[in-house]
PDB file of C-alpha atoms in Angstrom:
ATOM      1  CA  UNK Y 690     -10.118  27.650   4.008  1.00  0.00           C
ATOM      2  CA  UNK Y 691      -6.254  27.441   3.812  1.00  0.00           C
ATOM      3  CA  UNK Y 692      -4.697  24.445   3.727  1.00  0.00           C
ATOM      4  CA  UNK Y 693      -3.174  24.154   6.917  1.00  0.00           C
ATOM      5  CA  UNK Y 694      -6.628  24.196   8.661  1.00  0.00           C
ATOM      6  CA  UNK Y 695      -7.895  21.310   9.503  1.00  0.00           C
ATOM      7  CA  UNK Y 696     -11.668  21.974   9.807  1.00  0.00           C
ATOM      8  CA  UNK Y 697     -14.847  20.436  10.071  1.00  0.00           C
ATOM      9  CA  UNK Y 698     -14.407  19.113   6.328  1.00  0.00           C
ATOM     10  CA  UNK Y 699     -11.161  17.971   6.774  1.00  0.00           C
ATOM     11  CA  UNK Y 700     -12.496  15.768   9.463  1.00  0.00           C
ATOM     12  CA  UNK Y 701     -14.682  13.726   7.253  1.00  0.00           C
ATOM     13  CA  UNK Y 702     -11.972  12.454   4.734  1.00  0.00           C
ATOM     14  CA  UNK Y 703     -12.517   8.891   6.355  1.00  0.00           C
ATOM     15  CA  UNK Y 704     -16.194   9.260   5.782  1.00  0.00           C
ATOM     16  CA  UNK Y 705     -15.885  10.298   2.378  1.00  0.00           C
ATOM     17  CA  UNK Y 706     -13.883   7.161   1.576  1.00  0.00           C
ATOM     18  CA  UNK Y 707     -15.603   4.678   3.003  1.00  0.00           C
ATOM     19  CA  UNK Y 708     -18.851   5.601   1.910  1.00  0.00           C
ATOM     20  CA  UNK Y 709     -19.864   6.716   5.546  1.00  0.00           C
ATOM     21  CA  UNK Y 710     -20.868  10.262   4.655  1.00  0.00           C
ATOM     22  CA  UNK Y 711     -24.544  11.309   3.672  1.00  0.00           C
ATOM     23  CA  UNK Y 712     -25.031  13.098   0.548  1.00  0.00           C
ATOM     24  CA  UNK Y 713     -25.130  16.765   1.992  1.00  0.00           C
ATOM     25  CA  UNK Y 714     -21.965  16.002   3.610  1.00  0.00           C
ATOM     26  CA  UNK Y 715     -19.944  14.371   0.414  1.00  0.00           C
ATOM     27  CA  UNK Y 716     -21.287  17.235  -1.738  1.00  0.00           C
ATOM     28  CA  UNK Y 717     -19.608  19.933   1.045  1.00  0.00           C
ATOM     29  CA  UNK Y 718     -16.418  17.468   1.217  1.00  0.00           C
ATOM     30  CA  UNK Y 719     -15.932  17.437  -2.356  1.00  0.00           C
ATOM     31  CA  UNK Y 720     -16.895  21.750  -2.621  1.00  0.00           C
ATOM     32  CA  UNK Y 721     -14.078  21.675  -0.104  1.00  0.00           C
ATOM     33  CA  UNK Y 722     -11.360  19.753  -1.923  1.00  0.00           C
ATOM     34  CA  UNK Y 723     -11.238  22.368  -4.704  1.00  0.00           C
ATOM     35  CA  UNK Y 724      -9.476  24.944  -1.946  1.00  0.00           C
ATOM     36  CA  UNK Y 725      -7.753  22.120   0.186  1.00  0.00           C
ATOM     37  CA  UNK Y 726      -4.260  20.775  -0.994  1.00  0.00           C
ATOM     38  CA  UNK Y 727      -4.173  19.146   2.110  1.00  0.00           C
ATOM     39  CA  UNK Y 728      -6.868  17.099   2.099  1.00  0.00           C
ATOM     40  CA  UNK Y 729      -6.556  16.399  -1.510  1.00  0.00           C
ATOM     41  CA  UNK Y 730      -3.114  15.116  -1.041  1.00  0.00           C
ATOM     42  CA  UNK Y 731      -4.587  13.030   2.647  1.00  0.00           C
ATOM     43  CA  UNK Y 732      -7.331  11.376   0.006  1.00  0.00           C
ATOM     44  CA  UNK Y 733      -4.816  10.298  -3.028  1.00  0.00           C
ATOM     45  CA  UNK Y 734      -3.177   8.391  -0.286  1.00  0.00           C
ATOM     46  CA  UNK Y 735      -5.681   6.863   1.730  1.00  0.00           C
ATOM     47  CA  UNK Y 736      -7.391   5.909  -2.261  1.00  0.00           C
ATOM     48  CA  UNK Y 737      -3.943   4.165  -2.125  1.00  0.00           C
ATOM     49  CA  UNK Y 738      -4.620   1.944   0.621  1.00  0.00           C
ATOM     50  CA  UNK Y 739      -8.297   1.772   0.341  1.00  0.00           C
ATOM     51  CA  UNK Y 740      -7.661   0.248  -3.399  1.00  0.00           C
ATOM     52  CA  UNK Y 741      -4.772  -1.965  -1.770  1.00  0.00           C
ATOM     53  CA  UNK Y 742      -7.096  -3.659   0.649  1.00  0.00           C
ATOM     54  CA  UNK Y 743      -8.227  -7.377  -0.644  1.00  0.00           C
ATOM     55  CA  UNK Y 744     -11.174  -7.642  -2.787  1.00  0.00           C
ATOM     56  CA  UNK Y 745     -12.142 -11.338  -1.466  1.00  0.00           C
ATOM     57  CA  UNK Y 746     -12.915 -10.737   2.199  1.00  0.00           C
ATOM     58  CA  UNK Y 747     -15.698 -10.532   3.663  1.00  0.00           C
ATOM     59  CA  UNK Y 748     -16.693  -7.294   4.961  1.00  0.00           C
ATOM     60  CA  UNK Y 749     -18.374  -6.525   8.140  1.00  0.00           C
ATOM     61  CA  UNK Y 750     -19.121  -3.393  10.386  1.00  0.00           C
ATOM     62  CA  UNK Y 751     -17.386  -2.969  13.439  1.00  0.00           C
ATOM     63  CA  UNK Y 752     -19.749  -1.669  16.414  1.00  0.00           C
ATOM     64  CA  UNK Y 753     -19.873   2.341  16.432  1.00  0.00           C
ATOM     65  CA  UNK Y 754     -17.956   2.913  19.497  1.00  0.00           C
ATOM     66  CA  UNK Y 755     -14.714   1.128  18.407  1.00  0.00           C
ATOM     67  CA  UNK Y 756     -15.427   3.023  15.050  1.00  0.00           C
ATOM     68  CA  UNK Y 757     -15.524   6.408  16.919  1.00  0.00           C
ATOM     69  CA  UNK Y 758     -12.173   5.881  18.745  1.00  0.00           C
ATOM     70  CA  UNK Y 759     -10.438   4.651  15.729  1.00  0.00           C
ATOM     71  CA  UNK Y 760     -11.355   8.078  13.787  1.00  0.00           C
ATOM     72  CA  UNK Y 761     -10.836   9.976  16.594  1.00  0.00           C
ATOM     73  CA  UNK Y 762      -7.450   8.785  16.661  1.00  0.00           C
ATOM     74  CA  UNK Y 763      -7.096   8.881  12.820  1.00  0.00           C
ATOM     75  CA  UNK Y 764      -8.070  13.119  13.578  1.00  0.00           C
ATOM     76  CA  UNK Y 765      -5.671  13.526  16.052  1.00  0.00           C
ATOM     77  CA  UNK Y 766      -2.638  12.840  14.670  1.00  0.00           C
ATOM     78  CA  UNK Y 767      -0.414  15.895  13.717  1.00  0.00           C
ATOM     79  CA  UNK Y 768      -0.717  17.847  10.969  1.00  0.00           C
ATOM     80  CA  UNK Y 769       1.256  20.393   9.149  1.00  0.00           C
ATOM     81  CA  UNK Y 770       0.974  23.350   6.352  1.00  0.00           C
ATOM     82  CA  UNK Y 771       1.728  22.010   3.166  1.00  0.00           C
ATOM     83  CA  UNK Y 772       5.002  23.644   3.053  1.00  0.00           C
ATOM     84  CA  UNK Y 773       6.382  20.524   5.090  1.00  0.00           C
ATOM     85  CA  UNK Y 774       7.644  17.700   3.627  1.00  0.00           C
ATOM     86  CA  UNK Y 775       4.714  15.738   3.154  1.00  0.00           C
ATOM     87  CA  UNK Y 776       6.741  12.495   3.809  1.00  0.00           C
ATOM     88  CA  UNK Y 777       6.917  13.982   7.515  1.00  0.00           C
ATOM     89  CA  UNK Y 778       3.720  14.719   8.571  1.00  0.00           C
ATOM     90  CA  UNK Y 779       1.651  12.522   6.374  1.00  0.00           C
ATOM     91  CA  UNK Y 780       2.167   9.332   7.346  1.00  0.00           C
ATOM     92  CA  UNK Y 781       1.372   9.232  10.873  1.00  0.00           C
ATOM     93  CA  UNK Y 782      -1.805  10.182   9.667  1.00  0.00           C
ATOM     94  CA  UNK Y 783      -2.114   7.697   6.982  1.00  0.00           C
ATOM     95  CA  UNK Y 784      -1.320   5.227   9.112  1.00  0.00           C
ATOM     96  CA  UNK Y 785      -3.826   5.535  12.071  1.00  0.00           C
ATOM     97  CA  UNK Y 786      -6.494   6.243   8.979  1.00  0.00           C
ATOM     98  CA  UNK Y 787      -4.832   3.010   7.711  1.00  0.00           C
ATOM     99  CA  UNK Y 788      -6.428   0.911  10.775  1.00  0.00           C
ATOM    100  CA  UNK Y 789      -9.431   2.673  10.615  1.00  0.00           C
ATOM    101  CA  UNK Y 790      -9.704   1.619   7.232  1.00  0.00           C
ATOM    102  CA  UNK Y 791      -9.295  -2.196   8.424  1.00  0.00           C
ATOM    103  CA  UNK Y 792     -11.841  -1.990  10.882  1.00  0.00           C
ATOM    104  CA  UNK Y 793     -14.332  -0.368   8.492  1.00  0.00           C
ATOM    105  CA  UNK Y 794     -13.442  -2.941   5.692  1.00  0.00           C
ATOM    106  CA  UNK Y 795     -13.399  -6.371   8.393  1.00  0.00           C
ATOM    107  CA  UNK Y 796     -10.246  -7.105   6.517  1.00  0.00           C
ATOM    108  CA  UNK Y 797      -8.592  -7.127  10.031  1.00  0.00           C
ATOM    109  CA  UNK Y 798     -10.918 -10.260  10.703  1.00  0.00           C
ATOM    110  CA  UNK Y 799     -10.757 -12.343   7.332  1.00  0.00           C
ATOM    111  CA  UNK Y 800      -7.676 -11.639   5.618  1.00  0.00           C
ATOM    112  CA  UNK Y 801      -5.741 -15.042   4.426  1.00  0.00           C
ATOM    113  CA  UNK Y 802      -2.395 -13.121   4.640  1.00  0.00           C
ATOM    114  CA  UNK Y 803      -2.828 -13.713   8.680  1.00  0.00           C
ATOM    115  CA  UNK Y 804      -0.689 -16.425  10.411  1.00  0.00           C
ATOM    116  CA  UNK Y 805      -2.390 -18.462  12.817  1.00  0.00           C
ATOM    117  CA  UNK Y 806      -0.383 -18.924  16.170  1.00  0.00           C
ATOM    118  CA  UNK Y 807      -0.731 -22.765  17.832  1.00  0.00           C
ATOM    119  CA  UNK Y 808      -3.202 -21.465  19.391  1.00  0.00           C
ATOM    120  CA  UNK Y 809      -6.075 -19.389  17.444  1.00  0.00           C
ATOM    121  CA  UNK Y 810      -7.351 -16.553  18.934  1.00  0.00           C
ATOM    122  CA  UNK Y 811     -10.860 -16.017  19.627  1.00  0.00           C
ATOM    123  CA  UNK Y 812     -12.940 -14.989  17.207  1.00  0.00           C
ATOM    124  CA  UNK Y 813     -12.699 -11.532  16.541  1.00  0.00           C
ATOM    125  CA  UNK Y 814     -15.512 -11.029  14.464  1.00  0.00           C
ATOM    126  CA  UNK Y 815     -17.721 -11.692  16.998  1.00  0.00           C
ATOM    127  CA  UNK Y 816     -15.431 -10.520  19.711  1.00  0.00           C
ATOM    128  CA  UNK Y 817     -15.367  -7.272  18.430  1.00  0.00           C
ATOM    129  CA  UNK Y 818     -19.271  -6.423  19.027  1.00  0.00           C
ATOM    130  CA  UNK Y 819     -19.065  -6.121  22.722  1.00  0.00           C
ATOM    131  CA  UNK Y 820     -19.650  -3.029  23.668  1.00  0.00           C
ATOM    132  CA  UNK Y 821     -16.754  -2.900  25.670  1.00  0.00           C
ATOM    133  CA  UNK Y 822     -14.623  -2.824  22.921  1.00  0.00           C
ATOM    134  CA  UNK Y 823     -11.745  -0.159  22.856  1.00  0.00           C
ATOM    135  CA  UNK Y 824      -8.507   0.699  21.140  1.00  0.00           C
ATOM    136  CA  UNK Y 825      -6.115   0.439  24.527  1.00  0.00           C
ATOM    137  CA  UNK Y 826      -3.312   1.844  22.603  1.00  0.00           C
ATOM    138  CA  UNK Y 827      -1.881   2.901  18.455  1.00  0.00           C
ATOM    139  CA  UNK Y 828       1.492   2.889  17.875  1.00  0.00           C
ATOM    140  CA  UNK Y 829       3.547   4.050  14.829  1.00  0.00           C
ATOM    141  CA  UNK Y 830       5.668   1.911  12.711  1.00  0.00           C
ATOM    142  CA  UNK Y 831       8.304   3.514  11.496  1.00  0.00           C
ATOM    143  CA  UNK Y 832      10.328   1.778   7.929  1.00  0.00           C
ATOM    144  CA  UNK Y 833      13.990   1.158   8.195  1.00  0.00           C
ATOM    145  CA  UNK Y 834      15.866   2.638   5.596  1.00  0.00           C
ATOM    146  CA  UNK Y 835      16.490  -0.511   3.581  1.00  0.00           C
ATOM    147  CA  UNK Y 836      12.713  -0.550   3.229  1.00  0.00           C
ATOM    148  CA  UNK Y 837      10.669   0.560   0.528  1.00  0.00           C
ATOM    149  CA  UNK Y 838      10.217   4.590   0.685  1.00  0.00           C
ATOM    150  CA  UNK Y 839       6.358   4.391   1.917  1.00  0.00           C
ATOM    151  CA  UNK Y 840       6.264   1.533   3.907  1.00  0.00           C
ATOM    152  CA  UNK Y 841       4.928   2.245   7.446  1.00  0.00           C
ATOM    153  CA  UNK Y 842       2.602   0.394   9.508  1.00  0.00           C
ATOM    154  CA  UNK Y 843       0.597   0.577  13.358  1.00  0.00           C
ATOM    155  CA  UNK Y 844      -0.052  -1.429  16.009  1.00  0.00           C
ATOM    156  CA  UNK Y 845      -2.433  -1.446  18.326  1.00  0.00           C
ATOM    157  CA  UNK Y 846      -4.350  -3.320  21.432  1.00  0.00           C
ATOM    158  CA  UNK Y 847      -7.812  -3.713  21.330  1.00  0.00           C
ATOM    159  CA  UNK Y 848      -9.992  -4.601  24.132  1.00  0.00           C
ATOM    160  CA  UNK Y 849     -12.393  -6.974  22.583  1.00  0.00           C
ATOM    161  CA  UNK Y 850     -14.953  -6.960  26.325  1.00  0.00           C
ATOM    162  CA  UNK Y 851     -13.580 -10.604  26.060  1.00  0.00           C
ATOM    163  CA  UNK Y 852     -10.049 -10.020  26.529  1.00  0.00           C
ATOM    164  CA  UNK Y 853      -7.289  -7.986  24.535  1.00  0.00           C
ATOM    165  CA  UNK Y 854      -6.029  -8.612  20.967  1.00  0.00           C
ATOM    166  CA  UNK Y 855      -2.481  -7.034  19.803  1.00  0.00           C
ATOM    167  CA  UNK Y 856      -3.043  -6.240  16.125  1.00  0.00           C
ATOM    168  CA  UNK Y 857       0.125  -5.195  13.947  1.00  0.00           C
ATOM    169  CA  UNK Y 858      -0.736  -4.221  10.092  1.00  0.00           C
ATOM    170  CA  UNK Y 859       1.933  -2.849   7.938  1.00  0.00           C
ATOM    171  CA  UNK Y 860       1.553  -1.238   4.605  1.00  0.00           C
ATOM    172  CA  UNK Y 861       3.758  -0.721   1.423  1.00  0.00           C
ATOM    173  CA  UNK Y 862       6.427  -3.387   2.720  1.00  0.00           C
ATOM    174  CA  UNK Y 863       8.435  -5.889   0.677  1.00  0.00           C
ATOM    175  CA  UNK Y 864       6.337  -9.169   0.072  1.00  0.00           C
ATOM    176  CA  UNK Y 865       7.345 -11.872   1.352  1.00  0.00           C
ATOM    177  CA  UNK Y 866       8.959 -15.083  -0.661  1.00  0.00           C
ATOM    178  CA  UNK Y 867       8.821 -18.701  -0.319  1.00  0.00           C
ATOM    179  CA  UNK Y 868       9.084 -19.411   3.504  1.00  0.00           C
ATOM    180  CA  UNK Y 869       9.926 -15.556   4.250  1.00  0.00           C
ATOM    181  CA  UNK Y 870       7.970 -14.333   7.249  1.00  0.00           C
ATOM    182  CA  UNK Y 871       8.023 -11.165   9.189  1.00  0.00           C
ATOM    183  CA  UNK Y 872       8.097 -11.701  12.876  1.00  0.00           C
ATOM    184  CA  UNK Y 873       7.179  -8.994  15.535  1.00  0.00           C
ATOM    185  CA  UNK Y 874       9.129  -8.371  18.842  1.00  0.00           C
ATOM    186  CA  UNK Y 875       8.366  -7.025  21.673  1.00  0.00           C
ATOM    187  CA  UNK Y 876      10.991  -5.462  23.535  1.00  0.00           C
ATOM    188  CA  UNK Y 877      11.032  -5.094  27.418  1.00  0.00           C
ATOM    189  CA  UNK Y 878      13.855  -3.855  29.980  1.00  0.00           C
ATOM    190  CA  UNK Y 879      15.904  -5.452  27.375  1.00  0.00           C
ATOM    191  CA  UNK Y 880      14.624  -8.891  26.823  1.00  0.00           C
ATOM    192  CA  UNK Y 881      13.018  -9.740  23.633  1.00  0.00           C
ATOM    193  CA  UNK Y 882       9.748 -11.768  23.027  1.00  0.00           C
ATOM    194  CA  UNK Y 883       8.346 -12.744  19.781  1.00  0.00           C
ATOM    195  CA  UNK Y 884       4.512 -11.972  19.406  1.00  0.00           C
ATOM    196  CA  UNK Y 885       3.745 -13.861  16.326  1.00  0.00           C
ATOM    197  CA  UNK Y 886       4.982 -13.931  12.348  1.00  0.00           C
ATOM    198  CA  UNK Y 887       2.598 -12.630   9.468  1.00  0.00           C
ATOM    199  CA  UNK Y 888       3.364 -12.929   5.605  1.00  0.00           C
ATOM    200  CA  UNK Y 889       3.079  -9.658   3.135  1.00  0.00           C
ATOM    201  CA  UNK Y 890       1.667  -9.935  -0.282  1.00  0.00           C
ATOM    202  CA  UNK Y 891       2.636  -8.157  -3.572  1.00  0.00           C
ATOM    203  CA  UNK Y 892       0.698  -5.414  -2.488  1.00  0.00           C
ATOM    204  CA  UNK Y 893       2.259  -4.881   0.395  1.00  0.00           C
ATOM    205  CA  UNK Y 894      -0.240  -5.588   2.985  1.00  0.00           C
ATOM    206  CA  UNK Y 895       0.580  -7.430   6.669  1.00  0.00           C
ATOM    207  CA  UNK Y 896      -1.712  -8.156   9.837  1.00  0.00           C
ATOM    208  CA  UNK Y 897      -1.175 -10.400  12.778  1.00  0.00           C
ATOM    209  CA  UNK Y 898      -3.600 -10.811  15.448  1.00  0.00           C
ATOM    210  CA  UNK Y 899      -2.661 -12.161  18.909  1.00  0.00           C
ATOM    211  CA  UNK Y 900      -4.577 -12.644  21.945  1.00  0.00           C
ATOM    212  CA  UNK Y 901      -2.883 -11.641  24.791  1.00  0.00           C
ATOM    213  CA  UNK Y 902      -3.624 -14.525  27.342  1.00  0.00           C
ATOM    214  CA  UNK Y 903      -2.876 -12.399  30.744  1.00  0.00           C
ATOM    215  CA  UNK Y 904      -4.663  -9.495  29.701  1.00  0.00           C
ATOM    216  CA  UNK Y 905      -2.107  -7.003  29.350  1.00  0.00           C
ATOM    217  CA  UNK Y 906       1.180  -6.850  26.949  1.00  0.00           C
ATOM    218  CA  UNK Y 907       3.915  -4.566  28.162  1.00  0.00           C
ATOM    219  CA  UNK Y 908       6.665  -3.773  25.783  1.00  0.00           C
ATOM    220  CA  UNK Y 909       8.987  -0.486  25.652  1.00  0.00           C
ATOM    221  CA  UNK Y 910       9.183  -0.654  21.766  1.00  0.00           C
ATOM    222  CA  UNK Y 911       8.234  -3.094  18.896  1.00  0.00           C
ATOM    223  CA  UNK Y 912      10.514  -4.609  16.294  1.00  0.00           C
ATOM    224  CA  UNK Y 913       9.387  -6.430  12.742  1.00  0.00           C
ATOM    225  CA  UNK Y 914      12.375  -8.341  11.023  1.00  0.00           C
ATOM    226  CA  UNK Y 915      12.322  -9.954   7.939  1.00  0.00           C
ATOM    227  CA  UNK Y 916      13.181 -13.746   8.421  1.00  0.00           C
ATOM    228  CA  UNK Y 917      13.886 -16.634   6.201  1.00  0.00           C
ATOM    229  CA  UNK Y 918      11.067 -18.496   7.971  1.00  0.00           C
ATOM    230  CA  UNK Y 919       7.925 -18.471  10.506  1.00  0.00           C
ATOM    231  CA  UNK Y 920       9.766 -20.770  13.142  1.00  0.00           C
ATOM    232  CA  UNK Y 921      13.036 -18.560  14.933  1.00  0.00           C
ATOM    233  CA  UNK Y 922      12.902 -17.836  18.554  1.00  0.00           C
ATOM    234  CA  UNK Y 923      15.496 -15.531  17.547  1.00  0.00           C
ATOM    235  CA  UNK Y 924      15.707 -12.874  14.940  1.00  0.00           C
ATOM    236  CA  UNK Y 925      18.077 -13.967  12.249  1.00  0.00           C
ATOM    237  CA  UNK Y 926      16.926 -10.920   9.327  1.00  0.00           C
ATOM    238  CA  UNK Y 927      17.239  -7.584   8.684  1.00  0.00           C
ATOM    239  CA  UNK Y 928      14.937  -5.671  10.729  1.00  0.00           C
ATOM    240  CA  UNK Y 929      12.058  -3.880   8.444  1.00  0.00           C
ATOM    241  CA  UNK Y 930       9.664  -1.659  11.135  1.00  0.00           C
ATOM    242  CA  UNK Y 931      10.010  -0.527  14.291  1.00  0.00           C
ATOM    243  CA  UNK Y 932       8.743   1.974  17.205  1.00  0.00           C
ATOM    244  CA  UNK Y 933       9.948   4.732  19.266  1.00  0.00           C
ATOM    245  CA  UNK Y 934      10.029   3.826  23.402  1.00  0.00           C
ATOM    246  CA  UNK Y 935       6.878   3.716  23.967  1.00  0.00           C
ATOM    247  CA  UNK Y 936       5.213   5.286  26.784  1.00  0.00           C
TER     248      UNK Y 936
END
């Protein structure tokens, strides 16, 4: 298989990570890697962010459906023949695969690096195993240039079947010092609204969670700055991520 075919193997890099994979199916993944740059290349980096993830949370299994839309996602994202500039096409796919890599590892629910709001969100541990439970919407978060060189990140809404969470995780960013804090923003015909600040560590690693009270968030991009502390209603630092208008 060349390696700008992105076949049945290909599809089970996730799999192969996380353990997910039966035996049959890791032995024909691994057979496959020897004549796939591609997916070589889509496995050193997702071994990056699998070995970034926390060792001291607690892991738990998110219910199959939310699994399935998460790695259908993770598959759909663009691809290109090696020839590209694998800075252009890899990340979008190393990011979605980045989320799917929180859900599979519960680090999305335990992880000390998240800020709690006034108000805590419901649990979403146990929110999480309604069946209901969806990804509404994954967007891309793209590094400014004063960033570090693979920092990225994606956000997304998730329809617990108990209400909707807005879930931000960034990867590869500058950690955050003393009272630092990224905050998100949510753009919107203009007018700017903070949805919550989260702290990075030395490896890089952000999530916020917020529950979104009226049941739907509307925003026409996002915006992460770097601020001196968790308590502006204003940005006052650099910004770090960002989105495209969304649609």
């Amino acid at each position: 298989m060349s390696d700008d075919t992105f076949g049945s193997e290909c599809g089970i890099v996730l799999d192969y990570l996380s353990g997910a994979c039966t035996e049959e199916e890791r032995e024909a993944f691994e057979r496959h890697l020897t004549h796939c740059k591609s997916c070589r290349e889509e496995l050193a980096a997702l071994q990056t962010v699998w070995e970034a993830l926390p060792l001291d949370i607690e892991r738990i299994e998110p219910p199959q459906d939310l699994k399935e839309q998460i790695m259908s996602a993770a598959k759909a994202a663009p691809r290109r023949p090696s020839t590209s500039p694998k800075t252009n096409w890899r990340k979008p796919i190393i990011a979605v695969a980045a989320a799917a890599l929180i859900f599979f590892s519960g680090s999305l629910w335990h992880n000390p690096l998240i800020d709690n709001r006034e108000t805590s969100p419901p649990s979403i541990e146990n929110a999480l195993f309604a069946p209901a439970s969806r990804i509404v919407q994954i967007n891309m978060l793209k590094a400014e240039s004063s960033e570090k060189e693979r920092a990225y990140g994606v956000a997304c809404i998730v329809d617990t079947g108990q209400g909707n969470q807005f879930v931000v995780y960034v990867f590869g960013a500058k950690p955050t010092k003393d009272e630092q804090a990224y905050q998100v923003w949510l753009l919107r015909d203009g007018n700017r609204t903070s949805a919550g600040t989260f702290r990075v560590d030395e490896k890089g690693i952000g999530l916020l969670t917020m529950a979104i009270e009226s049941g739907e968030l509307n925003y026409d991009r996002i915006g992460i700055t770097l601020e001196p502390d968790d308590k502006g209603d204003q940005p006052r630092g650099p910004k770090a991520f960002g989105t495209e208008a969304v649609t």
